[in-house]
Amino acid sequence: MEPTIFYKHMKDFVLADASRPVFQHIWFDGEYGIATNTHVLCAVKYKSEPHFETTDGTKVELPAQYPDWKKVVLKEDGDKAKITLQKKTLEHLSDWIRLLKFVLQMTKEKGAKAAYQIHIICLDRRGTDLFLYFIMTGCHAPVKVEMLSDLPDDGEHFKVFVNARYILAALSFIKDTEAESVDWVFEKKSPLMQQYTKSLLGRMELRTEEMRVTITSIKINDTNSELTRKLVDFIEKDDLQVADEKKDDLDFLD
């Protein structure tokens, strides 16, 4: 990977403040370069002697040990749902990136610094379709966008709430690497954990041959803001409407 692309994007994954200096830097473990703010982690294949660097490529000495990042990423043989994005689909990355930039503008919370904004979106797969939902903070209007419509029809229905900023950072990085294929992997939650949150999934991961980005989902429950609850209500009503439409399908009369 070109160093200019590597450093351009790794800065999007480190911690924004000095509360935990180890996460303000990129760690090289010999095989990978790793950056995380504890909510999203990016690991890129990068041969180098173990050391820390700033996001501009300056080596630094830190009196700290980097945590075992491999305990954070998803296991290869875990219970997951997956969407594989092939080259034809990846041609739409620029459109998705523009969409997510728009979402970030429309979901800003007043009074919060950029690094601490939580731009909540929901990714909802139904059959062959993948939808993105968000709510505009200014006018409190919910929005539904179709992202994909030609997925294999053997995939499971899933729903996950995430910070759009992390999806944007991952897709922007992937676009610049010109990846041929991307696996978008979603960790399934146990039935017990699903009782405590509206999200049916835990972490998600975007994987290419060169990199993997692991993103923690947002917990949605009764303690969330009124605006978030309005988004959840909109999605649940939309789910019910789609289910009713399927029940009313009269194609069998043809």
Short mmCIF file of C-alpha atoms in Angstrom, two decimals:
data_model
loop_
_atom_site.label_atom_id
_atom_site.label_comp_id
_atom_site.label_asym_id
_atom_site.label_seq_id
_atom_site.Cartn_x
_atom_site.Cartn_y
_atom_site.Cartn_z
CA MET A 1 0.00 0.00 0.00
CA GLU A 2 1.21 3.48 -0.85
CA PRO A 3 2.36 5.35 2.31
CA THR A 4 0.47 8.49 1.22
CA ILE A 5 -2.82 6.56 1.14
CA PHE A 6 -2.01 4.79 4.40
CA TYR A 7 -1.34 7.95 6.44
CA LYS A 8 -4.12 9.92 4.74
CA HIS A 9 -6.72 7.53 6.11
CA MET A 10 -5.27 6.12 9.32
CA LYS A 11 -5.74 9.52 10.97
CA ASP A 12 -9.50 8.92 10.74
CA PHE A 13 -9.29 5.99 13.17
CA VAL A 14 -7.10 7.24 16.04
CA LEU A 15 -8.39 8.79 19.26
CA ALA A 16 -9.13 12.51 18.96
CA ASP A 17 -8.04 13.54 22.48
CA ALA A 18 -5.10 12.91 24.80
CA SER A 19 -7.00 10.89 27.40
CA ARG A 20 -5.29 7.67 26.23
CA PRO A 21 -2.09 8.56 24.32
CA VAL A 22 -1.53 5.02 23.14
CA PHE A 23 -4.67 5.31 20.97
CA GLN A 24 -3.64 8.66 19.53
CA HIS A 25 -0.92 6.85 17.61
CA ILE A 26 -0.56 4.17 14.98
CA TRP A 27 0.95 0.92 16.28
CA PHE A 28 3.02 -1.32 14.01
CA ASP A 29 3.26 -4.89 15.31
CA GLY A 30 5.52 -6.25 12.56
CA GLU A 31 2.72 -7.45 10.26
CA TYR A 32 0.07 -4.73 10.51
CA GLY A 33 -0.37 -1.04 11.12
CA ILE A 34 -3.23 -0.54 13.61
CA ALA A 35 -5.25 2.50 14.60
CA THR A 36 -8.27 2.67 16.93
CA ASN A 37 -10.31 5.08 19.01
CA THR A 38 -11.84 2.07 20.87
CA HIS A 39 -15.08 2.27 18.83
CA VAL A 40 -13.59 1.54 15.41
CA LEU A 41 -10.34 -0.28 14.59
CA CYS A 42 -8.44 -0.33 11.31
CA ALA A 43 -5.70 -2.91 10.71
CA VAL A 44 -3.68 -2.71 7.48
CA LYS A 45 -1.03 -5.15 6.27
CA TYR A 46 2.23 -3.25 6.70
CA LYS A 47 5.63 -4.91 7.22
CA SER A 48 7.71 -3.01 9.77
CA GLU A 49 9.59 -3.41 13.04
CA PRO A 50 7.28 -2.96 16.08
CA HIS A 51 6.96 0.73 16.96
CA PHE A 52 4.57 3.67 17.42
CA GLU A 53 4.08 6.53 14.97
CA THR A 54 2.08 9.73 14.86
CA THR A 55 -0.46 10.03 12.05
CA ASP A 56 2.06 11.98 9.97
CA GLY A 57 4.56 9.12 10.05
CA THR A 58 6.89 10.33 12.82
CA LYS A 59 8.25 7.55 15.04
CA VAL A 60 7.73 8.06 18.78
CA GLU A 61 8.58 6.24 21.99
CA LEU A 62 5.64 5.58 24.31
CA PRO A 63 5.86 4.05 27.80
CA ALA A 64 2.88 1.83 27.08
CA GLN A 65 2.00 -1.50 25.54
CA TYR A 66 -0.58 -1.68 22.79
CA PRO A 67 -3.48 -4.01 23.61
CA ASP A 68 -3.94 -7.25 21.68
CA TRP A 69 -6.00 -5.90 18.79
CA LYS A 70 -6.68 -9.38 17.41
CA LYS A 71 -9.03 -9.97 20.33
CA VAL A 72 -11.20 -7.12 19.04
CA VAL A 73 -11.65 -8.15 15.39
CA LEU A 74 -14.22 -10.75 14.41
CA LYS A 75 -13.22 -14.40 14.38
CA GLU A 76 -13.15 -16.02 10.97
CA ASP A 77 -15.41 -18.91 12.05
CA GLY A 78 -17.92 -16.96 14.15
CA ASP A 79 -21.71 -16.80 13.67
CA LYS A 80 -22.15 -13.98 11.14
CA ALA A 81 -24.13 -12.53 8.29
CA LYS A 82 -22.16 -11.37 5.26
CA ILE A 83 -22.49 -9.28 2.10
CA THR A 84 -19.76 -9.59 -0.51
CA LEU A 85 -19.29 -6.47 -2.62
CA GLN A 86 -17.75 -7.30 -5.98
CA LYS A 87 -16.12 -4.92 -8.46
CA LYS A 88 -19.42 -3.98 -10.13
CA THR A 89 -20.89 -2.93 -6.79
CA LEU A 90 -17.72 -1.17 -5.72
CA GLU A 91 -18.15 1.19 -8.66
CA HIS A 92 -20.88 2.81 -6.54
CA LEU A 93 -18.52 3.64 -3.68
CA SER A 94 -18.28 7.28 -4.72
CA ASP A 95 -22.09 7.55 -4.52
CA TRP A 96 -22.13 5.94 -1.07
CA ILE A 97 -19.38 8.25 0.12
CA ARG A 98 -21.32 11.31 -1.06
CA LEU A 99 -24.43 9.96 0.65
CA LEU A 100 -22.62 9.43 3.95
CA LYS A 101 -21.09 12.90 3.83
CA PHE A 102 -24.62 14.27 3.40
CA VAL A 103 -25.82 12.13 6.33
CA LEU A 104 -23.06 13.56 8.54
CA GLN A 105 -24.19 17.08 7.71
CA MET A 106 -27.85 16.27 8.38
CA THR A 107 -27.30 14.43 11.69
CA LYS A 108 -25.10 16.94 13.51
CA GLU A 109 -26.00 17.57 17.14
CA LYS A 110 -25.74 21.17 18.31
CA GLY A 111 -22.97 21.91 20.80
CA ALA A 112 -20.94 18.74 20.19
CA LYS A 113 -17.42 18.83 18.76
CA ALA A 114 -16.93 17.05 15.44
CA ALA A 115 -14.90 14.22 16.98
CA TYR A 116 -17.68 13.47 19.48
CA GLN A 117 -20.65 13.56 17.12
CA ILE A 118 -22.62 10.31 17.01
CA HIS A 119 -24.20 10.20 13.57
CA ILE A 120 -26.67 7.35 14.09
CA ILE A 121 -27.76 5.38 11.04
CA CYS A 122 -29.44 2.00 10.70
CA LEU A 123 -28.48 -0.57 8.08
CA ASP A 124 -31.39 -2.91 7.44
CA ARG A 125 -31.25 -5.87 5.07
CA ARG A 126 -34.50 -7.35 3.79
CA GLY A 127 -34.15 -10.11 1.25
CA THR A 128 -32.23 -8.75 -1.73
CA ASP A 129 -32.28 -5.14 -0.50
CA LEU A 130 -30.07 -3.15 1.86
CA PHE A 131 -31.54 0.08 3.25
CA LEU A 132 -29.99 2.94 5.18
CA TYR A 133 -32.11 4.95 7.64
CA PHE A 134 -31.28 8.18 9.46
CA ILE A 135 -33.11 11.14 10.95
CA MET A 136 -32.33 14.78 10.15
CA THR A 137 -31.67 16.61 13.41
CA GLY A 138 -32.80 19.99 12.11
CA CYS A 139 -36.36 19.08 11.11
CA HIS A 140 -36.66 15.69 12.86
CA ALA A 141 -37.55 14.05 9.55
CA PRO A 142 -36.69 10.34 9.10
CA VAL A 143 -35.11 9.29 5.80
CA LYS A 144 -34.88 5.92 4.05
CA VAL A 145 -32.35 5.24 1.27
CA GLU A 146 -31.92 2.07 -0.80
CA MET A 147 -28.20 1.24 -0.95
CA LEU A 148 -28.34 -2.16 -2.68
CA SER A 149 -31.14 -3.96 -4.48
CA ASP A 150 -29.54 -7.00 -6.10
CA LEU A 151 -28.19 -9.05 -3.21
CA PRO A 152 -28.48 -12.85 -3.25
CA ASP A 153 -31.93 -13.80 -1.98
CA ASP A 154 -30.57 -16.38 0.46
CA GLY A 155 -29.28 -13.82 2.97
CA GLU A 156 -30.81 -13.30 6.40
CA HIS A 157 -32.71 -10.20 7.44
CA PHE A 158 -30.54 -8.14 9.78
CA LYS A 159 -30.55 -4.71 11.36
CA VAL A 160 -27.68 -2.75 12.94
CA PHE A 161 -27.26 0.81 14.25
CA VAL A 162 -23.83 2.40 13.73
CA ASN A 163 -22.01 5.73 13.56
CA ALA A 164 -22.05 6.84 9.92
CA ARG A 165 -18.67 8.55 10.36
CA TYR A 166 -16.94 5.20 10.79
CA ILE A 167 -18.59 3.67 7.71
CA LEU A 168 -17.55 6.74 5.73
CA ALA A 169 -13.94 6.45 6.92
CA ALA A 170 -13.80 2.76 6.02
CA LEU A 171 -15.35 3.13 2.55
CA SER A 172 -13.18 6.15 1.72
CA PHE A 173 -10.06 4.16 2.61
CA ILE A 174 -11.23 1.14 0.61
CA LYS A 175 -12.01 3.29 -2.42
CA ASP A 176 -8.46 4.69 -2.49
CA THR A 177 -6.98 1.17 -2.31
CA GLU A 178 -8.97 0.17 -5.43
CA ALA A 179 -9.97 -3.15 -3.85
CA GLU A 180 -11.40 -5.79 -6.18
CA SER A 181 -13.72 -7.28 -3.56
CA VAL A 182 -14.95 -6.41 -0.06
CA ASP A 183 -16.57 -8.68 2.51
CA TRP A 184 -18.99 -6.76 4.74
CA VAL A 185 -19.36 -9.02 7.77
CA PHE A 186 -21.89 -8.63 10.59
CA GLU A 187 -21.62 -10.33 13.97
CA LYS A 188 -24.87 -11.84 15.19
CA LYS A 189 -25.93 -11.27 18.78
CA SER A 190 -27.21 -14.01 21.02
CA PRO A 191 -31.00 -14.06 21.66
CA LEU A 192 -30.28 -12.94 25.24
CA MET A 193 -28.38 -9.84 24.12
CA GLN A 194 -31.07 -8.99 21.56
CA GLN A 195 -33.51 -8.51 24.43
CA TYR A 196 -31.60 -5.42 25.59
CA THR A 197 -31.17 -3.55 22.30
CA LYS A 198 -33.05 -2.90 19.05
CA SER A 199 -29.94 -3.84 17.08
CA LEU A 200 -29.87 -7.50 16.05
CA LEU A 201 -26.13 -7.38 15.45
CA GLY A 202 -22.99 -6.59 17.41
CA ARG A 203 -19.83 -5.53 15.60
CA MET A 204 -19.35 -5.30 11.86
CA GLU A 205 -16.26 -5.58 9.72
CA LEU A 206 -15.24 -4.49 6.25
CA ARG A 207 -12.49 -6.75 4.87
CA THR A 208 -10.26 -6.60 1.82
CA GLU A 209 -7.03 -8.42 1.02
CA GLU A 210 -5.03 -5.57 2.55
CA MET A 211 -7.11 -4.37 5.47
CA ARG A 212 -9.96 -4.89 7.89
CA VAL A 213 -12.04 -2.27 9.68
CA THR A 214 -13.99 -3.37 12.76
CA ILE A 215 -16.84 -1.13 13.91
CA THR A 216 -18.78 -1.40 17.16
CA SER A 217 -22.54 -1.04 16.85
CA ILE A 218 -24.55 1.55 18.80
CA LYS A 219 -26.76 0.28 21.60
CA ILE A 220 -30.37 1.33 21.07
CA ASN A 221 -32.64 1.07 24.10
CA ASP A 222 -35.05 3.07 26.25
CA THR A 223 -32.27 5.38 27.48
CA ASN A 224 -31.60 6.86 24.04
CA SER A 225 -32.73 10.34 23.02
CA GLU A 226 -36.23 11.17 21.82
CA LEU A 227 -34.84 11.69 18.32
CA THR A 228 -33.29 8.22 18.26
CA ARG A 229 -36.51 6.65 19.51
CA LYS A 230 -38.35 8.43 16.69
CA LEU A 231 -35.95 6.87 14.18
CA VAL A 232 -36.49 3.41 15.70
CA ASP A 233 -40.28 3.82 15.54
CA PHE A 234 -40.06 4.85 11.88
CA ILE A 235 -37.97 1.78 11.01
CA GLU A 236 -40.24 -0.61 12.91
CA LYS A 237 -43.35 0.78 11.20
CA ASP A 238 -41.60 0.47 7.83
CA ASP A 239 -40.72 -3.15 8.62
CA LEU A 240 -44.36 -3.89 9.42
CA GLN A 241 -45.55 -2.16 6.25
CA VAL A 242 -43.21 -4.24 4.10
CA ALA A 243 -44.38 -7.41 5.85
CA ASP A 244 -48.03 -6.48 5.18
CA GLU A 245 -47.25 -5.83 1.51
CA LYS A 246 -45.81 -9.31 1.19
CA LYS A 247 -48.91 -10.82 2.79
CA ASP A 248 -51.12 -8.97 0.30
CA ASP A 249 -49.18 -10.24 -2.73
CA LEU A 250 -51.75 -11.63 -5.18
CA ASP A 251 -49.35 -12.94 -7.82
CA PHE A 252 -50.72 -16.44 -7.29
CA LEU A 253 -53.89 -15.34 -9.13
CA ASP A 254 -52.02 -14.98 -12.44
#
